[in-house]
CSV table of C-alpha atoms (C1' of nucleotides) in Angstrom, one decimal:
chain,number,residue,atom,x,y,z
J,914,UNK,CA,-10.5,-2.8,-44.6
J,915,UNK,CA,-12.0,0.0,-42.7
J,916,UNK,CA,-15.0,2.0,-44.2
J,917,UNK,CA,-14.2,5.2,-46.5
J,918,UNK,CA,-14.4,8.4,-44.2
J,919,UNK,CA,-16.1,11.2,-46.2
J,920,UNK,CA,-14.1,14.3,-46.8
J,921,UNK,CA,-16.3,16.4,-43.8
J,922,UNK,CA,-15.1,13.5,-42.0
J,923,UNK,CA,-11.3,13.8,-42.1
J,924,UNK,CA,-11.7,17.3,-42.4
J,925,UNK,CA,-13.4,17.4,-39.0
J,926,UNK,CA,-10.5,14.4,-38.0
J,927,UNK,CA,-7.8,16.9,-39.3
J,928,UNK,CA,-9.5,19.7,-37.5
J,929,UNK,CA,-9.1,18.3,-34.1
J,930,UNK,CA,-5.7,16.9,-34.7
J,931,UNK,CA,-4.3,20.1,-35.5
J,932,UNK,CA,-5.6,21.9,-32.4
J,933,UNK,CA,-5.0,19.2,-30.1
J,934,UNK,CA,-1.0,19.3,-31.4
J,935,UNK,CA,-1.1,23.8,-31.3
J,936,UNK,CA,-2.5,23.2,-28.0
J,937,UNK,CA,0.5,21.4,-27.0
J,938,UNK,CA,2.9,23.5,-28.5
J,939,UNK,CA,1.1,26.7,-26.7
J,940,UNK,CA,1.8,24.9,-23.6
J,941,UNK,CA,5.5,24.4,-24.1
J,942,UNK,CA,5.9,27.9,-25.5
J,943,UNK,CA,3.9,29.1,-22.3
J,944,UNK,CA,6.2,27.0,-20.0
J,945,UNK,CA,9.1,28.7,-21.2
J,946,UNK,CA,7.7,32.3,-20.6
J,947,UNK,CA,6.9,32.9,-24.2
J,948,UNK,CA,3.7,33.5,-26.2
J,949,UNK,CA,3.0,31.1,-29.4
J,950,UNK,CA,3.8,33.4,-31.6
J,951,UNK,CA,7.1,34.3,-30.5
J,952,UNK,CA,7.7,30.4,-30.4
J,953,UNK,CA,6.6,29.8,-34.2
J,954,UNK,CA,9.0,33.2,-35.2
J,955,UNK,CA,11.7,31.6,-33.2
J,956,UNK,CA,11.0,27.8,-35.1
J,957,UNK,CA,11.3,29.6,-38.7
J,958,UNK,CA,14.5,31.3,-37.7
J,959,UNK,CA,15.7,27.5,-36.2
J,960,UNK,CA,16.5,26.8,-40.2
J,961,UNK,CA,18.4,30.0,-40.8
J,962,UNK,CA,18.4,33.5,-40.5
J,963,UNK,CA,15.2,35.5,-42.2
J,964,UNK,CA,14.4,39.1,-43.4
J,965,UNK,CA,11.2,40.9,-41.3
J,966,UNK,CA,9.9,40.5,-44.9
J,967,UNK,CA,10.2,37.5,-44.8
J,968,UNK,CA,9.4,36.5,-41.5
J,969,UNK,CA,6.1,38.3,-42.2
J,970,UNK,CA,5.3,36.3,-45.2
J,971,UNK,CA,5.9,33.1,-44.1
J,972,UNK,CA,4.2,33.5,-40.7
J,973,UNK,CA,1.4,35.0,-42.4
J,974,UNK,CA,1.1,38.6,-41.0
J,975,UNK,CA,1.5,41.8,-41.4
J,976,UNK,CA,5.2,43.3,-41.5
J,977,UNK,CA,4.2,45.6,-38.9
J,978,UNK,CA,3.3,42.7,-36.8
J,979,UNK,CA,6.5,41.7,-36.9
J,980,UNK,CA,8.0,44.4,-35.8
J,981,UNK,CA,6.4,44.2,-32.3
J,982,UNK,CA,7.2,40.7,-31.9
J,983,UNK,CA,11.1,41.0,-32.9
J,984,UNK,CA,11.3,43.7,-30.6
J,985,UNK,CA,10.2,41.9,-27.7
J,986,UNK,CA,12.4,38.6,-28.6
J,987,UNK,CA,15.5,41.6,-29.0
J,988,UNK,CA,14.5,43.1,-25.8
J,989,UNK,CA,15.2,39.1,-24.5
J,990,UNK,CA,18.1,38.4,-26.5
J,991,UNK,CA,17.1,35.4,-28.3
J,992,UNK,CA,17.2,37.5,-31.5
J,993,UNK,CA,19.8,40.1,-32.7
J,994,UNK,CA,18.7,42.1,-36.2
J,995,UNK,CA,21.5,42.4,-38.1
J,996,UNK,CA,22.1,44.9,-41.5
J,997,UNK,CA,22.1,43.6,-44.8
J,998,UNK,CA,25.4,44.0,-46.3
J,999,UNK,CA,24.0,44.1,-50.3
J,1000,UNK,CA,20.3,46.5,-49.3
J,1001,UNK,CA,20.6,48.2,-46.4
J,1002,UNK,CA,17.2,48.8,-46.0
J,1003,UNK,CA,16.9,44.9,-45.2
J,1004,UNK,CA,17.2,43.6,-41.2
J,1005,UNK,CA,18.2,40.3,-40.7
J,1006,UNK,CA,17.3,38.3,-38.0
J,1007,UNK,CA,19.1,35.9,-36.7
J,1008,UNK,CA,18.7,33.9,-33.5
J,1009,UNK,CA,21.4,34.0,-30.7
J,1010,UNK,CA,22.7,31.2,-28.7
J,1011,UNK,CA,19.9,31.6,-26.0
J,1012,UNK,CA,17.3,31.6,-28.7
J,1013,UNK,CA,18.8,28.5,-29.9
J,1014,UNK,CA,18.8,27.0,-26.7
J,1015,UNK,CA,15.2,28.2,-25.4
J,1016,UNK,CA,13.6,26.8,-29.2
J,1017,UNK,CA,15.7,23.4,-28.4
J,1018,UNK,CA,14.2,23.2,-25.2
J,1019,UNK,CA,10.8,23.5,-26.7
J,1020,UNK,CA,11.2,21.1,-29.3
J,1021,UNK,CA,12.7,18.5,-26.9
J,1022,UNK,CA,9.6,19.0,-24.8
J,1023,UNK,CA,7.2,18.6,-27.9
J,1024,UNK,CA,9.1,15.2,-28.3
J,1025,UNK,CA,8.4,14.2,-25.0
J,1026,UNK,CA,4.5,15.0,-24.4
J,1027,UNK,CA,4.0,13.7,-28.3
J,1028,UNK,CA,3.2,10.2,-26.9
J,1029,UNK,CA,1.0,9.0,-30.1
J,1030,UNK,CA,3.6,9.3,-32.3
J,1031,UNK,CA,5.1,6.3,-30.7
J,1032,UNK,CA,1.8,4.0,-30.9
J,1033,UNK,CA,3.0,3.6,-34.5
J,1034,UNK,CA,4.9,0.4,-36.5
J,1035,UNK,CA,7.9,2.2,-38.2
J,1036,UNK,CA,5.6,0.7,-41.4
J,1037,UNK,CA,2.8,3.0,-39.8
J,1038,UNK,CA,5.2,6.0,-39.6
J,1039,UNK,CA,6.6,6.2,-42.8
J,1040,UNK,CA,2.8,5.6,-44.3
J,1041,UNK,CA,1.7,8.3,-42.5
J,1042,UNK,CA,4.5,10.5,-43.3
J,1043,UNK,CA,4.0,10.4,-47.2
J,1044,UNK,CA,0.2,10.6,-46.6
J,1045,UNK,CA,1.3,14.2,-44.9
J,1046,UNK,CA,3.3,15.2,-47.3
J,1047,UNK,CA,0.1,14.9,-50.3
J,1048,UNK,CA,-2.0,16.6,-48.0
J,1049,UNK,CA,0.6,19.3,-47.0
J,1050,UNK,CA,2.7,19.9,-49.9
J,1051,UNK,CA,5.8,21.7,-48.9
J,1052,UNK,CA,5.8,25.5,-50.1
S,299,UNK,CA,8.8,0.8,-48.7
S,300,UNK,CA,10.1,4.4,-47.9
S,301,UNK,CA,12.6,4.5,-45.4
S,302,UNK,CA,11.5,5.1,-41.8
S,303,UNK,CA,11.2,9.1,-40.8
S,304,UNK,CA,12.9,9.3,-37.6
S,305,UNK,CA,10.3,11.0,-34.8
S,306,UNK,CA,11.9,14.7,-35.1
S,307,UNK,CA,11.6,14.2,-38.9
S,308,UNK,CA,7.6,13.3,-38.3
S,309,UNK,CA,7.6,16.1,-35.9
S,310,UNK,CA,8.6,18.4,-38.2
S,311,UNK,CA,5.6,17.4,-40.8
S,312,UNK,CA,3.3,17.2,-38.1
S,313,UNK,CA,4.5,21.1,-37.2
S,314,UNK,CA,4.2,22.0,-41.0
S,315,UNK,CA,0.6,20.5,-41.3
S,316,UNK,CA,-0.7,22.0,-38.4
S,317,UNK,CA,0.7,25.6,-39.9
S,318,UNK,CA,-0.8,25.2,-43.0
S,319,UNK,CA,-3.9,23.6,-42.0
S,320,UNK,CA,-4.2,26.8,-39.1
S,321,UNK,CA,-3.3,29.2,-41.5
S,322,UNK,CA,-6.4,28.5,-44.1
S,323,UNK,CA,-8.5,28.4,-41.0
S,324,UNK,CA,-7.5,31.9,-40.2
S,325,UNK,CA,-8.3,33.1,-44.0
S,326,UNK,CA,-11.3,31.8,-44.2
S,327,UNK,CA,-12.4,33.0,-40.9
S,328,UNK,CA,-11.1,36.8,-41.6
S,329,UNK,CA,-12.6,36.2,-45.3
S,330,UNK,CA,-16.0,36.5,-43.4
S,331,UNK,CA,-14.6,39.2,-40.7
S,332,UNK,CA,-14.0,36.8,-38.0
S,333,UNK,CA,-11.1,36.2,-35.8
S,334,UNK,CA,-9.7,32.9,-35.6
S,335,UNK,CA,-10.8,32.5,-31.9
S,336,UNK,CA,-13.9,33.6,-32.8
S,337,UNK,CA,-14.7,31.4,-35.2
S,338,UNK,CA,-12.9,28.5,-33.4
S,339,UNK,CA,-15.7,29.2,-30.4
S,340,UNK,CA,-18.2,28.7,-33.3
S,341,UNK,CA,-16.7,25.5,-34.4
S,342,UNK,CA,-17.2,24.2,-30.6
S,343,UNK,CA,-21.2,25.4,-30.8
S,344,UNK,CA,-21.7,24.1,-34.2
S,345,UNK,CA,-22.1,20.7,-32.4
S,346,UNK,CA,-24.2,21.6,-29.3
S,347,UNK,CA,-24.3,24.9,-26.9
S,348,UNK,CA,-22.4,25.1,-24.0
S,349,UNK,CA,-21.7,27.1,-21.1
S,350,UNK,CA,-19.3,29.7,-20.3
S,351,UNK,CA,-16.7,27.5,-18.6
S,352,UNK,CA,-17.0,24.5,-20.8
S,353,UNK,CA,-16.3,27.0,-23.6
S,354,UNK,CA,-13.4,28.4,-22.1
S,355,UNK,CA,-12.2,24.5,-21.1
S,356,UNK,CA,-12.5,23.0,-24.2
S,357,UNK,CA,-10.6,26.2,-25.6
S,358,UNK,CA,-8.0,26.3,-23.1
S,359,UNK,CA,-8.4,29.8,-21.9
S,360,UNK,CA,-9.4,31.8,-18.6
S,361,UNK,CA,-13.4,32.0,-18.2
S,362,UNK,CA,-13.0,36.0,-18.2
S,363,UNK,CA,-11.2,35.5,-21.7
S,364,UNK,CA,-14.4,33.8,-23.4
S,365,UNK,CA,-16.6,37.0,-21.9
S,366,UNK,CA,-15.3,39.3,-23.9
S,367,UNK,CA,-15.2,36.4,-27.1
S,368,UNK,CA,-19.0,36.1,-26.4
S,369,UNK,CA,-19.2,39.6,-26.2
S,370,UNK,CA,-18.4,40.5,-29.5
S,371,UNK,CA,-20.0,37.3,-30.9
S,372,UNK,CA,-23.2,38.2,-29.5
S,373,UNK,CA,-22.6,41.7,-30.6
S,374,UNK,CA,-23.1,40.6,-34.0
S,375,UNK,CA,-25.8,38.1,-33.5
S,376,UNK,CA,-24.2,35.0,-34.0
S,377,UNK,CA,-24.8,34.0,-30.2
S,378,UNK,CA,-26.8,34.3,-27.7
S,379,UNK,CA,-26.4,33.4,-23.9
S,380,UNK,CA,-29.4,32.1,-22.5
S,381,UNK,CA,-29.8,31.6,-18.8
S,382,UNK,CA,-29.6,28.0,-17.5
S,383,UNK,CA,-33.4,26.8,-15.9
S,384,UNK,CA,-31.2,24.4,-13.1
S,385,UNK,CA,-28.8,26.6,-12.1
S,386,UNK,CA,-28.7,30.1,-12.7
S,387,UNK,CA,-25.3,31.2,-12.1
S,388,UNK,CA,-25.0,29.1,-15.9
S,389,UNK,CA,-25.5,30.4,-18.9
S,390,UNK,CA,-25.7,28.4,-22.0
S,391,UNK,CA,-24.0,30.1,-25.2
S,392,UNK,CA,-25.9,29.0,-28.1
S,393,UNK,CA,-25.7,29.7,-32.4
S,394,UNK,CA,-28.2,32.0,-33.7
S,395,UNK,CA,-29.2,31.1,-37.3
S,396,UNK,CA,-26.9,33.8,-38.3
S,397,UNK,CA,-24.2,31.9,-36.6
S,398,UNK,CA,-25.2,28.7,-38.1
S,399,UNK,CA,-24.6,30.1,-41.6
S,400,UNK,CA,-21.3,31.9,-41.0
S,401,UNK,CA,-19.8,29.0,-39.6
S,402,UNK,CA,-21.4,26.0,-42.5
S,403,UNK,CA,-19.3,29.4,-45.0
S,404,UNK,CA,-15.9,28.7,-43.3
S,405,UNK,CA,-16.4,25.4,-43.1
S,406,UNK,CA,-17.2,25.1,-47.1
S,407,UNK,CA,-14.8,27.6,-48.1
S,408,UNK,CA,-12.0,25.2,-46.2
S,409,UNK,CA,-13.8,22.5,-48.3
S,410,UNK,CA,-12.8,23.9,-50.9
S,411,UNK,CA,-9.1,24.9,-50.3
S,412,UNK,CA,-8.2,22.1,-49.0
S,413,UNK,CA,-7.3,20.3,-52.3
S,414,UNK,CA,-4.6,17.7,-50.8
S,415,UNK,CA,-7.4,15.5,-49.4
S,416,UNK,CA,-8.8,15.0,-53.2
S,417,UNK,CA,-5.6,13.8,-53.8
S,418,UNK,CA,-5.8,10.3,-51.7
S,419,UNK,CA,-7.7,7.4,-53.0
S,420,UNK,CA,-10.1,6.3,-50.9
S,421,UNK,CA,-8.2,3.5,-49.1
S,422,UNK,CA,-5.6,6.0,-48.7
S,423,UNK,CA,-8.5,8.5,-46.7
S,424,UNK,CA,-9.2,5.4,-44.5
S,425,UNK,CA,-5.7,4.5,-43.2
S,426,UNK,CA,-4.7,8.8,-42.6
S,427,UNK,CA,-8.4,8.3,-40.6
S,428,UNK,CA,-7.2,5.4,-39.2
S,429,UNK,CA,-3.3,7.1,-38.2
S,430,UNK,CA,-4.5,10.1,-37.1
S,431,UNK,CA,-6.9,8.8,-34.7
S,432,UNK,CA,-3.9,6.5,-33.1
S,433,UNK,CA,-1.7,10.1,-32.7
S,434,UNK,CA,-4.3,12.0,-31.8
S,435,UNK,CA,-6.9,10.0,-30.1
S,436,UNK,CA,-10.6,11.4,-29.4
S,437,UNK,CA,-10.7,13.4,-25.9
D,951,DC,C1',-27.6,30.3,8.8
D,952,DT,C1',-22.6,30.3,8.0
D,953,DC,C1',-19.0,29.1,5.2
D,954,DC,C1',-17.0,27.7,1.1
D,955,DA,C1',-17.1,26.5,-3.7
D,956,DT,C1',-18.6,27.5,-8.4
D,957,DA,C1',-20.0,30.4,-12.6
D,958,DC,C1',-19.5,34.5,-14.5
D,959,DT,C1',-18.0,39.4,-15.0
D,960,DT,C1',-15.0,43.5,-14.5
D,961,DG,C1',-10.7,46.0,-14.8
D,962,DA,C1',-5.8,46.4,-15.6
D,963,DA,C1',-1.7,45.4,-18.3
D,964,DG,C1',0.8,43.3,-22.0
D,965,DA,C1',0.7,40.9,-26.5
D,966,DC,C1',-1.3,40.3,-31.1
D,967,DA,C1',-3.2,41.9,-35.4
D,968,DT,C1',-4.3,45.2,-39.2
D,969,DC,C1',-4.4,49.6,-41.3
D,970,DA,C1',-2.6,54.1,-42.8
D,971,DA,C1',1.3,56.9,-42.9
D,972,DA,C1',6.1,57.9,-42.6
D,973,DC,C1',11.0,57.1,-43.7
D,974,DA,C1',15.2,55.5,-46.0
D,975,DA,C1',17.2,52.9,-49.6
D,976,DT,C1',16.8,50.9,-54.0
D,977,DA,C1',15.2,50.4,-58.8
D,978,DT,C1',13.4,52.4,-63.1
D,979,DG,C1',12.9,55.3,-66.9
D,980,DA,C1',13.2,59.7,-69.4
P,1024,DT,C1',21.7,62.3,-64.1
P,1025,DC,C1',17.4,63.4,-62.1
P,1026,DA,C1',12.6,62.6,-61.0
P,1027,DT,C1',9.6,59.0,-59.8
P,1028,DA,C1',8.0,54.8,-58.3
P,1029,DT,C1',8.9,50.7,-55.5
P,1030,DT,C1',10.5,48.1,-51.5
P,1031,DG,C1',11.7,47.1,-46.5
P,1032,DT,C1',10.9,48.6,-42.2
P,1033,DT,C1',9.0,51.3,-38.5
P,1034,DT,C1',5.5,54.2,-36.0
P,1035,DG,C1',0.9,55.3,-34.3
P,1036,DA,C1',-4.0,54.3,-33.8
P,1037,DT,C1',-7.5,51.0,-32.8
P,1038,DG,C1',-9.5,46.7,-31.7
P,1039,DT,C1',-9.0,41.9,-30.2
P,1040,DC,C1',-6.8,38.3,-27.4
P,1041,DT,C1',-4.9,36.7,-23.1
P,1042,DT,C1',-3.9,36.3,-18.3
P,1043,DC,C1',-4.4,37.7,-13.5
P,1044,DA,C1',-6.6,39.6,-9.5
P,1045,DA,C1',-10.8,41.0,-7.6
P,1046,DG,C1',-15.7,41.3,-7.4
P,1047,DT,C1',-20.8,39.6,-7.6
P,1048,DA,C1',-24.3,36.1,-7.5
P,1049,DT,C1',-25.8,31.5,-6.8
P,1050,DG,C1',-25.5,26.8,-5.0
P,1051,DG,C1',-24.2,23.3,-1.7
P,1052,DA,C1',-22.4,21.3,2.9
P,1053,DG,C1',-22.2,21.5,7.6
DNA sequence: CTCCATACTTGAAGACATCAAACAATATGA
DNA sequence: TCATATTGTTTGATGTCTTCAAGTATGGAG
């Protein structure tokens, strides 16, 4: 059984994991002529569609912000903002098929340079997995 | 035994935990009136100082980008550059005490928000070390 | 000494980020 | 209903980040 790491320790672990793997993914979204932040906006919208409000919250932002960045993905087509129906103060944004296809690209590319992933035993993976999900609690 | 995630579905996680993880980061850096890539450069000379272009390596950015990162940094006293006794085209960014504090602050106040980890048992800590360091090995 | 490489800085241009202020549409309360 | 407050989005100002091209100074190889 391998030693206890203190928390500092895994912290400091966790730390360097999570910039190697944004590191990566700025690379990819750089490879495909866009900045990161236009790439994370494009990954929430993968799900579904998404109000500015929204967008802004979840990314962490201000709405303002997000004004700037939808215009430039508009100005590139891989966005449309669309109307509510039931408030028309509310745009939503939706991706279009080149958006689709330029987020897909990135993604496949994540899969490929994410080499450590397949070091693991499928026992490893799915340990690892629920270990995540404590640690990072969806919502 | 949970069933095997399939590699997009560990992906996804991964892509999740980095978010979150980046996202406190950010908070606890502007909760002490940094930038994130300011206080990410502070992480890097908690450890040791380091010249301009190993800065701007280890960060992966252009040189001329950690100028104006120094800049600003040593604006506030929380750097200094100090010119290199072999070779004088180097200089050597160093912490000021100052520095020293503000980053040991960010680093507590993510101590602190980062609940998940208190929610592993100890043999649990030791095998997420032992993961992580397969995905994302040192270097 | 000449030539080239290296370390850093400067300047220009676009993107990101936050704030205050504006605007339109909706909700609330008398 | 009408006046008022709230909400969703945009605009403008200011500062930071990021990259590129170009410049200066130092170091090293021949």
């Amino acid at each position: 059984m391998p030693p206890t790491p203190s928390k500092a320790q895994l912290m400091e672990l966790l730390a360097h994991s999570v910039s190697t793997h944004y590191a990566d993914f700025t690379t990819a979204a750089a490879d495909t002529g866009l900045t990161s932040s236009q790439a994370k906006t494009l990954t929430v919208l993968r799900r579904a569609p998404a109000s500015m409000r929204s967008l802004a919250h979840t990314l962490a932002c201000d709405a303002s912000n997000m004004t700037g960045i939808i215009d430039r993905l508009e100005k590139r087509d891989l966005v449309r903002r669309e109307v509510s129906a039931t408030d028309r103060r509310v745009k939503n944004v939706a991706l279009t098929e080149a958006g689709q296809k330029l987020i897909d690209a990135i993604r496949e590319r994540m899969e490929q340079t994410q080499t450590g992933l397949d070091q693991l035993s499928d026992e490893e993976r799915a340990e690892l997995f629920r270990l995540l999900t404590v640690v990072f609690p969806a919502q």
